[in-house]
Amino acid sequence: MSGQEMIKVEKLNKSFGDLHVLKDIDISVKESDVVCLIGASGSGKSTLLRCLNFLEVKDNGNIIFEGEKVEQETHNINKVREKVGMVFQHFYLFPHKSVIENIIEAPIHVKKVPKKQAIEDAKVLLKKVGLADKENVYPSKLSGGQKQRVAIARALAMKPDIMLFDEPTSALDPELVGEVLSTMKELAKEGMTMIVVTHEMGFAKEVADWVVYMHDGKIVEVGHPKDIFESPKEIRTKEFLDSIL
Ligand code: ADP
Ligand code: MG
């Protein structure tokens, strides 16, 4: 919780045409921090994560990754992106590849890890996410919860320094949410730095070091989960929590 600064965002702005989606976002995430990002649909949570992973190009502001200011023009974005794992609501597994082939794809082709090593690493990761027996199965044979755990293993296979999760359980049947959250909880316990966009307030209460509440493209409030959930300072935070709890 009190490690080195991993990502710092200063005065980040992003528009789509006339739509100003991120407004002067400031955020700082330290090594091993778990940050839960909450807010209504359309408040800019996904856009913020996508900017942090350079899937979107910011308009202005600074993104400082591990102490270095990242600029699209001067930086090898792909190198930084390798260190930022991302898990989406929809899993985007390759349907024509087996579970283990999905996991070794990027290490082999992007990072040039020898295949034998990649397979060994993938097996360790599959064990970690509780799917050691599924390595040769195709995604269509898996439940949503299993697919999402494969997606997590696939992101981890690149040995990222930080993991970004964008509503990883929102597309799942309710009975499958728990297995994905426990996998994420384990990761947090191991010290992985994580930013998690979620509507799972139980998870946020239990696992987050910080909760960030966004509204209309701005960060309205940042605090410890206990403070945010029990005594939010801002009326808008309170109204949002009342509306969902
Ligand atoms: P959230 O994840 O909090 O629901 P998003 O970041 O997805 O919010 O979206 C914030 C706003 O930006 C929404 O109004 C959305 O319609 C808009 N938006 C997101 N992506 C695009 C895009 N690629 N082009 C145009 N508008 C977009
Ligand atoms: Mg979103």
PDB file of C-alpha atoms and ligand atoms in Angstrom:
ATOM      1  CA  MET A   1       0.000   0.000   0.000  1.00  0.00           C
ATOM      2  CA  SER A   2       2.885   2.320   0.504  1.00  0.00           C
ATOM      3  CA  GLY A   3       5.045   1.207  -2.392  1.00  0.00           C
ATOM      4  CA  GLN A   4       6.477   3.132  -5.298  1.00  0.00           C
ATOM      5  CA  GLU A   5       4.199   5.147  -7.492  1.00  0.00           C
ATOM      6  CA  MET A   6       3.170   2.982 -10.431  1.00  0.00           C
ATOM      7  CA  ILE A   7       0.834   5.197 -12.399  1.00  0.00           C
ATOM      8  CA  LYS A   8       0.256   8.870 -11.970  1.00  0.00           C
ATOM      9  CA  VAL A   9      -2.249  10.756 -14.051  1.00  0.00           C
ATOM     10  CA  GLU A  10      -2.243  14.538 -14.116  1.00  0.00           C
ATOM     11  CA  LYS A  11      -4.951  16.718 -15.614  1.00  0.00           C
ATOM     12  CA  LEU A  12      -5.948  14.088 -18.147  1.00  0.00           C
ATOM     13  CA  ASN A  13      -8.521  15.193 -20.695  1.00  0.00           C
ATOM     14  CA  LYS A  14     -10.215  13.221 -23.408  1.00  0.00           C
ATOM     15  CA  SER A  15     -13.012  14.143 -25.786  1.00  0.00           C
ATOM     16  CA  PHE A  16     -14.831  12.279 -28.507  1.00  0.00           C
ATOM     17  CA  GLY A  17     -15.752  15.058 -30.909  1.00  0.00           C
ATOM     18  CA  ASP A  18     -17.759  17.562 -28.880  1.00  0.00           C
ATOM     19  CA  LEU A  19     -18.220  15.153 -26.001  1.00  0.00           C
ATOM     20  CA  HIS A  20     -15.794  15.958 -23.205  1.00  0.00           C
ATOM     21  CA  VAL A  21     -15.523  12.558 -21.511  1.00  0.00           C
ATOM     22  CA  LEU A  22     -12.573  12.926 -19.112  1.00  0.00           C
ATOM     23  CA  LYS A  23     -12.135  16.249 -17.361  1.00  0.00           C
ATOM     24  CA  ASP A  24      -8.873  17.039 -15.593  1.00  0.00           C
ATOM     25  CA  ILE A  25      -8.479  13.582 -14.121  1.00  0.00           C
ATOM     26  CA  ASP A  26      -5.797  13.290 -11.416  1.00  0.00           C
ATOM     27  CA  ILE A  27      -5.058   9.911  -9.978  1.00  0.00           C
ATOM     28  CA  SER A  28      -2.109   8.183  -8.379  1.00  0.00           C
ATOM     29  CA  VAL A  29      -1.727   4.453  -7.930  1.00  0.00           C
ATOM     30  CA  LYS A  30       1.105   2.957  -5.913  1.00  0.00           C
ATOM     31  CA  GLU A  31       2.602  -0.486  -6.188  1.00  0.00           C
ATOM     32  CA  SER A  32       0.279  -3.131  -4.684  1.00  0.00           C
ATOM     33  CA  ASP A  33      -2.626  -0.700  -4.434  1.00  0.00           C
ATOM     34  CA  VAL A  34      -6.051  -2.018  -5.320  1.00  0.00           C
ATOM     35  CA  VAL A  35      -8.184   0.837  -6.586  1.00  0.00           C
ATOM     36  CA  CYS A  36     -11.870   0.344  -7.297  1.00  0.00           C
ATOM     37  CA  LEU A  37     -13.369   2.793  -9.751  1.00  0.00           C
ATOM     38  CA  ILE A  38     -17.103   3.272  -9.375  1.00  0.00           C
ATOM     39  CA  GLY A  39     -19.670   5.505 -11.027  1.00  0.00           C
ATOM     40  CA  ALA A  40     -22.751   5.492 -13.202  1.00  0.00           C
ATOM     41  CA  SER A  41     -22.748   4.240 -16.745  1.00  0.00           C
ATOM     42  CA  GLY A  42     -21.337   6.879 -19.076  1.00  0.00           C
ATOM     43  CA  SER A  43     -19.243   8.601 -16.412  1.00  0.00           C
ATOM     44  CA  GLY A  44     -15.992   7.796 -18.240  1.00  0.00           C
ATOM     45  CA  LYS A  45     -14.625   4.800 -16.336  1.00  0.00           C
ATOM     46  CA  SER A  46     -13.855   2.657 -19.386  1.00  0.00           C
ATOM     47  CA  THR A  47     -12.365   5.586 -21.266  1.00  0.00           C
ATOM     48  CA  LEU A  48     -10.043   6.264 -18.342  1.00  0.00           C
ATOM     49  CA  LEU A  49      -8.856   2.632 -18.256  1.00  0.00           C
ATOM     50  CA  ARG A  50      -8.425   2.663 -22.033  1.00  0.00           C
ATOM     51  CA  CYS A  51      -6.295   5.811 -21.807  1.00  0.00           C
ATOM     52  CA  LEU A  52      -4.144   4.145 -19.144  1.00  0.00           C
ATOM     53  CA  ASN A  53      -3.596   1.228 -21.504  1.00  0.00           C
ATOM     54  CA  PHE A  54      -3.109   3.549 -24.499  1.00  0.00           C
ATOM     55  CA  LEU A  55      -6.043   2.013 -26.327  1.00  0.00           C
ATOM     56  CA  GLU A  56      -7.310   5.609 -26.465  1.00  0.00           C
ATOM     57  CA  VAL A  57      -5.122   8.594 -27.146  1.00  0.00           C
ATOM     58  CA  LYS A  58      -5.522  11.316 -24.549  1.00  0.00           C
ATOM     59  CA  ASP A  59      -6.085  14.909 -25.679  1.00  0.00           C
ATOM     60  CA  ASN A  60      -3.839  16.384 -23.017  1.00  0.00           C
ATOM     61  CA  GLY A  61      -2.492  15.831 -19.545  1.00  0.00           C
ATOM     62  CA  ASN A  62       0.231  13.516 -18.324  1.00  0.00           C
ATOM     63  CA  ILE A  63       0.399   9.787 -17.839  1.00  0.00           C
ATOM     64  CA  ILE A  64       3.452   8.864 -15.826  1.00  0.00           C
ATOM     65  CA  PHE A  65       4.140   5.147 -15.774  1.00  0.00           C
ATOM     66  CA  GLU A  66       6.733   3.899 -13.295  1.00  0.00           C
ATOM     67  CA  GLY A  67       8.244   7.336 -13.050  1.00  0.00           C
ATOM     68  CA  GLU A  68       8.409   8.021 -16.770  1.00  0.00           C
ATOM     69  CA  LYS A  69       6.129  10.332 -18.668  1.00  0.00           C
ATOM     70  CA  VAL A  70       4.628   8.384 -21.550  1.00  0.00           C
ATOM     71  CA  GLU A  71       4.016  10.301 -24.751  1.00  0.00           C
ATOM     72  CA  GLN A  72       2.463   8.581 -27.709  1.00  0.00           C
ATOM     73  CA  GLU A  73       4.932  10.147 -30.157  1.00  0.00           C
ATOM     74  CA  THR A  74       8.168   9.421 -28.356  1.00  0.00           C
ATOM     75  CA  HIS A  75       7.456   6.235 -26.488  1.00  0.00           C
ATOM     76  CA  ASN A  76       7.242   2.686 -27.596  1.00  0.00           C
ATOM     77  CA  ILE A  77       3.650   2.324 -26.465  1.00  0.00           C
ATOM     78  CA  ASN A  78       3.712  -1.414 -27.040  1.00  0.00           C
ATOM     79  CA  LYS A  79       6.492  -1.831 -24.489  1.00  0.00           C
ATOM     80  CA  VAL A  80       4.484   0.019 -21.851  1.00  0.00           C
ATOM     81  CA  ARG A  81       1.316  -1.805 -22.831  1.00  0.00           C
ATOM     82  CA  GLU A  82       3.025  -5.140 -22.172  1.00  0.00           C
ATOM     83  CA  LYS A  83       3.317  -4.104 -18.548  1.00  0.00           C
ATOM     84  CA  VAL A  84      -0.357  -3.202 -18.284  1.00  0.00           C
ATOM     85  CA  GLY A  85      -2.671  -6.215 -18.268  1.00  0.00           C
ATOM     86  CA  MET A  86      -6.295  -5.653 -19.205  1.00  0.00           C
ATOM     87  CA  VAL A  87      -9.391  -7.737 -18.583  1.00  0.00           C
ATOM     88  CA  PHE A  88     -12.658  -6.716 -20.213  1.00  0.00           C
ATOM     89  CA  GLN A  89     -16.308  -7.406 -19.536  1.00  0.00           C
ATOM     90  CA  HIS A  90     -16.384  -9.653 -22.599  1.00  0.00           C
ATOM     91  CA  PHE A  91     -13.491 -12.017 -22.606  1.00  0.00           C
ATOM     92  CA  TYR A  92     -12.315 -11.832 -26.215  1.00  0.00           C
ATOM     93  CA  LEU A  93     -10.679 -15.254 -26.133  1.00  0.00           C
ATOM     94  CA  PHE A  94      -9.610 -16.676 -29.487  1.00  0.00           C
ATOM     95  CA  PRO A  95     -12.424 -19.167 -30.194  1.00  0.00           C
ATOM     96  CA  HIS A  96     -10.330 -21.380 -32.458  1.00  0.00           C
ATOM     97  CA  LYS A  97      -7.537 -21.776 -29.912  1.00  0.00           C
ATOM     98  CA  SER A  98      -7.511 -23.993 -26.850  1.00  0.00           C
ATOM     99  CA  VAL A  99      -7.231 -22.491 -23.381  1.00  0.00           C
ATOM    100  CA  ILE A 100      -3.475 -22.945 -23.218  1.00  0.00           C
ATOM    101  CA  GLU A 101      -2.980 -21.688 -26.793  1.00  0.00           C
ATOM    102  CA  ASN A 102      -4.882 -18.545 -25.818  1.00  0.00           C
ATOM    103  CA  ILE A 103      -2.534 -17.999 -22.912  1.00  0.00           C
ATOM    104  CA  ILE A 104       0.784 -18.619 -24.697  1.00  0.00           C
ATOM    105  CA  GLU A 105      -0.085 -16.566 -27.802  1.00  0.00           C
ATOM    106  CA  ALA A 106       1.111 -13.154 -26.625  1.00  0.00           C
ATOM    107  CA  PRO A 107       4.153 -14.314 -24.623  1.00  0.00           C
ATOM    108  CA  ILE A 108       5.418 -16.212 -27.666  1.00  0.00           C
ATOM    109  CA  HIS A 109       4.563 -13.721 -30.397  1.00  0.00           C
ATOM    110  CA  VAL A 110       4.921 -10.413 -28.609  1.00  0.00           C
ATOM    111  CA  LYS A 111       7.513 -11.153 -25.953  1.00  0.00           C
ATOM    112  CA  LYS A 112       9.382 -13.881 -27.871  1.00  0.00           C
ATOM    113  CA  VAL A 113       9.292 -16.270 -24.920  1.00  0.00           C
ATOM    114  CA  PRO A 114      10.367 -19.782 -26.042  1.00  0.00           C
ATOM    115  CA  LYS A 115       7.302 -21.994 -26.505  1.00  0.00           C
ATOM    116  CA  LYS A 116       8.376 -24.545 -23.893  1.00  0.00           C
ATOM    117  CA  GLN A 117       8.788 -21.826 -21.292  1.00  0.00           C
ATOM    118  CA  ALA A 118       5.481 -20.186 -22.251  1.00  0.00           C
ATOM    119  CA  ILE A 119       3.673 -23.491 -21.806  1.00  0.00           C
ATOM    120  CA  GLU A 120       5.273 -24.059 -18.422  1.00  0.00           C
ATOM    121  CA  ASP A 121       4.293 -20.557 -17.289  1.00  0.00           C
ATOM    122  CA  ALA A 122       0.759 -21.004 -18.630  1.00  0.00           C
ATOM    123  CA  LYS A 123       0.305 -24.197 -16.635  1.00  0.00           C
ATOM    124  CA  VAL A 124       1.295 -22.419 -13.448  1.00  0.00           C
ATOM    125  CA  LEU A 125      -1.200 -19.650 -14.224  1.00  0.00           C
ATOM    126  CA  LEU A 126      -3.989 -22.108 -15.020  1.00  0.00           C
ATOM    127  CA  LYS A 127      -3.426 -23.712 -11.675  1.00  0.00           C
ATOM    128  CA  LYS A 128      -3.550 -20.317 -10.015  1.00  0.00           C
ATOM    129  CA  VAL A 129      -6.957 -19.519 -11.569  1.00  0.00           C
ATOM    130  CA  GLY A 130      -8.258 -23.002 -10.779  1.00  0.00           C
ATOM    131  CA  LEU A 131      -8.378 -24.328 -14.334  1.00  0.00           C
ATOM    132  CA  ALA A 132      -5.470 -26.755 -14.459  1.00  0.00           C
ATOM    133  CA  ASP A 133      -7.739 -29.424 -15.948  1.00  0.00           C
ATOM    134  CA  LYS A 134      -8.928 -27.197 -18.833  1.00  0.00           C
ATOM    135  CA  GLU A 135      -5.730 -26.515 -20.743  1.00  0.00           C
ATOM    136  CA  ASN A 136      -6.776 -28.339 -23.910  1.00  0.00           C
ATOM    137  CA  VAL A 137     -10.411 -27.312 -23.874  1.00  0.00           C
ATOM    138  CA  TYR A 138     -11.820 -24.749 -26.337  1.00  0.00           C
ATOM    139  CA  PRO A 139     -13.494 -21.575 -25.022  1.00  0.00           C
ATOM    140  CA  SER A 140     -16.936 -22.626 -26.288  1.00  0.00           C
ATOM    141  CA  LYS A 141     -16.874 -25.474 -23.775  1.00  0.00           C
ATOM    142  CA  LEU A 142     -16.292 -23.168 -20.818  1.00  0.00           C
ATOM    143  CA  SER A 143     -18.713 -21.280 -18.589  1.00  0.00           C
ATOM    144  CA  GLY A 144     -18.519 -17.497 -18.517  1.00  0.00           C
ATOM    145  CA  GLY A 145     -16.721 -17.588 -15.194  1.00  0.00           C
ATOM    146  CA  GLN A 146     -14.162 -20.032 -16.539  1.00  0.00           C
ATOM    147  CA  LYS A 147     -13.662 -17.921 -19.676  1.00  0.00           C
ATOM    148  CA  GLN A 148     -13.046 -14.849 -17.570  1.00  0.00           C
ATOM    149  CA  ARG A 149     -10.498 -16.732 -15.449  1.00  0.00           C
ATOM    150  CA  VAL A 150      -8.731 -17.780 -18.661  1.00  0.00           C
ATOM    151  CA  ALA A 151      -8.757 -14.123 -19.720  1.00  0.00           C
ATOM    152  CA  ILE A 152      -7.154 -13.202 -16.394  1.00  0.00           C
ATOM    153  CA  ALA A 153      -4.502 -15.929 -16.820  1.00  0.00           C
ATOM    154  CA  ARG A 154      -3.871 -14.703 -20.358  1.00  0.00           C
ATOM    155  CA  ALA A 155      -3.292 -11.149 -19.135  1.00  0.00           C
ATOM    156  CA  LEU A 156      -1.023 -12.406 -16.340  1.00  0.00           C
ATOM    157  CA  ALA A 157       1.035 -14.407 -18.838  1.00  0.00           C
ATOM    158  CA  MET A 158       2.624 -11.162 -20.001  1.00  0.00           C
ATOM    159  CA  LYS A 159       3.848 -10.616 -16.435  1.00  0.00           C
ATOM    160  CA  PRO A 160       2.267  -7.179 -16.158  1.00  0.00           C
ATOM    161  CA  ASP A 161       3.126  -4.726 -13.409  1.00  0.00           C
ATOM    162  CA  ILE A 162      -0.485  -3.594 -13.153  1.00  0.00           C
ATOM    163  CA  MET A 163      -3.817  -5.145 -14.047  1.00  0.00           C
ATOM    164  CA  LEU A 164      -6.807  -3.139 -15.241  1.00  0.00           C
ATOM    165  CA  PHE A 165     -10.228  -4.764 -14.964  1.00  0.00           C
ATOM    166  CA  ASP A 166     -13.231  -3.244 -16.726  1.00  0.00           C
ATOM    167  CA  GLU A 167     -16.387  -4.678 -15.161  1.00  0.00           C
ATOM    168  CA  PRO A 168     -14.989  -8.212 -15.276  1.00  0.00           C
ATOM    169  CA  THR A 169     -18.100  -9.776 -13.758  1.00  0.00           C
ATOM    170  CA  SER A 170     -20.857  -7.689 -15.357  1.00  0.00           C
ATOM    171  CA  ALA A 171     -21.537 -10.124 -18.176  1.00  0.00           C
ATOM    172  CA  LEU A 172     -21.640 -13.187 -15.933  1.00  0.00           C
ATOM    173  CA  ASP A 173     -24.569 -15.106 -14.555  1.00  0.00           C
ATOM    174  CA  PRO A 174     -24.840 -14.248 -10.854  1.00  0.00           C
ATOM    175  CA  GLU A 175     -23.730 -17.699  -9.706  1.00  0.00           C
ATOM    176  CA  LEU A 176     -20.442 -17.318 -11.631  1.00  0.00           C
ATOM    177  CA  VAL A 177     -19.452 -13.919 -10.251  1.00  0.00           C
ATOM    178  CA  GLY A 178     -17.951 -15.295  -7.032  1.00  0.00           C
ATOM    179  CA  GLU A 179     -15.316 -17.492  -8.658  1.00  0.00           C
ATOM    180  CA  VAL A 180     -13.959 -14.569 -10.689  1.00  0.00           C
ATOM    181  CA  LEU A 181     -13.964 -12.231  -7.693  1.00  0.00           C
ATOM    182  CA  SER A 182     -12.075 -14.809  -5.603  1.00  0.00           C
ATOM    183  CA  THR A 183      -9.444 -15.109  -8.319  1.00  0.00           C
ATOM    184  CA  MET A 184      -9.079 -11.335  -8.260  1.00  0.00           C
ATOM    185  CA  LYS A 185      -8.956 -11.331  -4.476  1.00  0.00           C
ATOM    186  CA  GLU A 186      -6.091 -13.844  -4.579  1.00  0.00           C
ATOM    187  CA  LEU A 187      -4.207 -11.628  -7.012  1.00  0.00           C
ATOM    188  CA  ALA A 188      -4.700  -8.634  -4.746  1.00  0.00           C
ATOM    189  CA  LYS A 189      -3.411 -10.639  -1.792  1.00  0.00           C
ATOM    190  CA  GLU A 190      -0.280 -11.514  -3.739  1.00  0.00           C
ATOM    191  CA  GLY A 191       0.393  -7.808  -4.115  1.00  0.00           C
ATOM    192  CA  MET A 192      -0.693  -7.216  -7.701  1.00  0.00           C
ATOM    193  CA  THR A 193      -1.405  -3.574  -8.427  1.00  0.00           C
ATOM    194  CA  MET A 194      -4.960  -3.345  -9.726  1.00  0.00           C
ATOM    195  CA  ILE A 195      -7.487  -0.829 -10.963  1.00  0.00           C
ATOM    196  CA  VAL A 196     -10.923  -2.389 -11.027  1.00  0.00           C
ATOM    197  CA  VAL A 197     -14.039  -0.837 -12.518  1.00  0.00           C
ATOM    198  CA  THR A 198     -16.837  -2.655 -10.764  1.00  0.00           C
ATOM    199  CA  HIS A 199     -20.389  -2.556  -9.497  1.00  0.00           C
ATOM    200  CA  GLU A 200     -19.534  -5.219  -6.933  1.00  0.00           C
ATOM    201  CA  MET A 201     -19.540  -3.040  -3.851  1.00  0.00           C
ATOM    202  CA  GLY A 202     -18.871  -6.033  -1.586  1.00  0.00           C
ATOM    203  CA  PHE A 203     -15.611  -6.611  -3.434  1.00  0.00           C
ATOM    204  CA  ALA A 204     -14.723  -2.932  -3.242  1.00  0.00           C
ATOM    205  CA  LYS A 205     -15.417  -2.859   0.505  1.00  0.00           C
ATOM    206  CA  GLU A 206     -13.354  -5.932   1.171  1.00  0.00           C
ATOM    207  CA  VAL A 207     -10.435  -5.630  -1.233  1.00  0.00           C
ATOM    208  CA  ALA A 208      -9.941  -2.010  -2.275  1.00  0.00           C
ATOM    209  CA  ASP A 209      -7.328   0.191  -0.664  1.00  0.00           C
ATOM    210  CA  TRP A 210      -8.971   3.160  -2.380  1.00  0.00           C
ATOM    211  CA  VAL A 211     -12.311   3.769  -3.940  1.00  0.00           C
ATOM    212  CA  VAL A 212     -12.600   6.419  -6.630  1.00  0.00           C
ATOM    213  CA  TYR A 213     -16.043   7.751  -7.492  1.00  0.00           C
ATOM    214  CA  MET A 214     -16.449   9.266 -10.959  1.00  0.00           C
ATOM    215  CA  HIS A 215     -19.351  11.329 -12.190  1.00  0.00           C
ATOM    216  CA  ASP A 216     -19.683  13.011 -15.551  1.00  0.00           C
ATOM    217  CA  GLY A 217     -16.014  12.668 -16.466  1.00  0.00           C
ATOM    218  CA  LYS A 218     -14.675  13.960 -13.171  1.00  0.00           C
ATOM    219  CA  ILE A 219     -13.340  12.367 -10.051  1.00  0.00           C
ATOM    220  CA  VAL A 220     -15.762  13.471  -7.370  1.00  0.00           C
ATOM    221  CA  GLU A 221     -14.322  11.669  -4.367  1.00  0.00           C
ATOM    222  CA  VAL A 222     -11.435   9.389  -3.432  1.00  0.00           C
ATOM    223  CA  GLY A 223     -11.286   7.594  -0.119  1.00  0.00           C
ATOM    224  CA  HIS A 224     -10.873   4.445   1.866  1.00  0.00           C
ATOM    225  CA  PRO A 225     -13.780   2.083   1.238  1.00  0.00           C
ATOM    226  CA  LYS A 226     -15.033   2.453   4.789  1.00  0.00           C
ATOM    227  CA  ASP A 227     -15.233   6.229   4.472  1.00  0.00           C
ATOM    228  CA  ILE A 228     -16.743   6.211   0.986  1.00  0.00           C
ATOM    229  CA  PHE A 229     -19.403   3.645   1.823  1.00  0.00           C
ATOM    230  CA  GLU A 230     -20.214   4.728   5.371  1.00  0.00           C
ATOM    231  CA  SER A 231     -19.699   8.468   5.310  1.00  0.00           C
ATOM    232  CA  PRO A 232     -19.144   9.885   1.830  1.00  0.00           C
ATOM    233  CA  LYS A 233     -18.168  13.528   1.878  1.00  0.00           C
ATOM    234  CA  GLU A 234     -19.849  14.466  -1.361  1.00  0.00           C
ATOM    235  CA  ILE A 235     -23.593  14.504  -1.815  1.00  0.00           C
ATOM    236  CA  ARG A 236     -23.244  13.036  -5.324  1.00  0.00           C
ATOM    237  CA  THR A 237     -21.315  10.051  -3.977  1.00  0.00           C
ATOM    238  CA  LYS A 238     -24.049   9.459  -1.438  1.00  0.00           C
ATOM    239  CA  GLU A 239     -26.776   9.742  -4.067  1.00  0.00           C
ATOM    240  CA  PHE A 240     -24.966   7.276  -6.337  1.00  0.00           C
ATOM    241  CA  LEU A 241     -24.474   4.757  -3.544  1.00  0.00           C
ATOM    242  CA  ASP A 242     -28.100   5.126  -2.435  1.00  0.00           C
ATOM    243  CA  SER A 243     -29.196   4.478  -6.004  1.00  0.00           C
ATOM    244  CA  ILE A 244     -27.339   1.190  -6.324  1.00  0.00           C
ATOM    245  CA  LEU A 245     -27.351  -0.314  -2.837  1.00  0.00           C
TER     246      LEU A 245
HETATM  247  P1  ADP B   1     -18.421   4.196 -18.492  1.00  0.00           P
HETATM  248  O1  ADP B   1     -17.394   3.139 -18.709  1.00  0.00           O
HETATM  249  O2  ADP B   1     -18.280   4.906 -17.189  1.00  0.00           O
HETATM  250  O3  ADP B   1     -19.816   3.686 -18.691  1.00  0.00           O
HETATM  251  P2  ADP B   1     -17.402   5.278 -20.953  1.00  0.00           P
HETATM  252  O4  ADP B   1     -15.997   5.672 -20.700  1.00  0.00           O
HETATM  253  O5  ADP B   1     -17.647   4.030 -21.679  1.00  0.00           O
HETATM  254  O6  ADP B   1     -18.213   5.331 -19.584  1.00  0.00           O
HETATM  255  O7  ADP B   1     -18.117   6.431 -21.784  1.00  0.00           O
HETATM  256  C1  ADP B   1     -18.118   7.766 -21.387  1.00  0.00           C
HETATM  257  C2  ADP B   1     -18.818   8.591 -22.459  1.00  0.00           C
HETATM  258  O8  ADP B   1     -18.033   8.568 -23.643  1.00  0.00           O
HETATM  259  C3  ADP B   1     -20.176   8.032 -22.862  1.00  0.00           C
HETATM  260  O9  ADP B   1     -21.025   9.129 -23.123  1.00  0.00           O
HETATM  261  C4  ADP B   1     -19.892   7.280 -24.124  1.00  0.00           C
HETATM  262  O10 ADP B   1     -21.017   7.221 -24.951  1.00  0.00           O
HETATM  263  C5  ADP B   1     -18.776   8.078 -24.737  1.00  0.00           C
HETATM  264  N1  ADP B   1     -17.856   7.278 -25.571  1.00  0.00           N
HETATM  265  C6  ADP B   1     -17.093   6.261 -25.144  1.00  0.00           C
HETATM  266  N2  ADP B   1     -16.335   5.783 -26.141  1.00  0.00           N
HETATM  267  C7  ADP B   1     -16.639   6.520 -27.241  1.00  0.00           C
HETATM  268  C8  ADP B   1     -16.170   6.503 -28.588  1.00  0.00           C
HETATM  269  N3  ADP B   1     -15.236   5.639 -29.002  1.00  0.00           N
HETATM  270  N4  ADP B   1     -16.720   7.415 -29.433  1.00  0.00           N
HETATM  271  C9  ADP B   1     -17.630   8.299 -29.004  1.00  0.00           C
HETATM  272  N5  ADP B   1     -18.102   8.369 -27.756  1.00  0.00           N
HETATM  273  C10 ADP B   1     -17.615   7.487 -26.871  1.00  0.00           C
HETATM  274 MG    MG B   2     -17.595   1.113 -19.035  1.00  0.00          MG
END
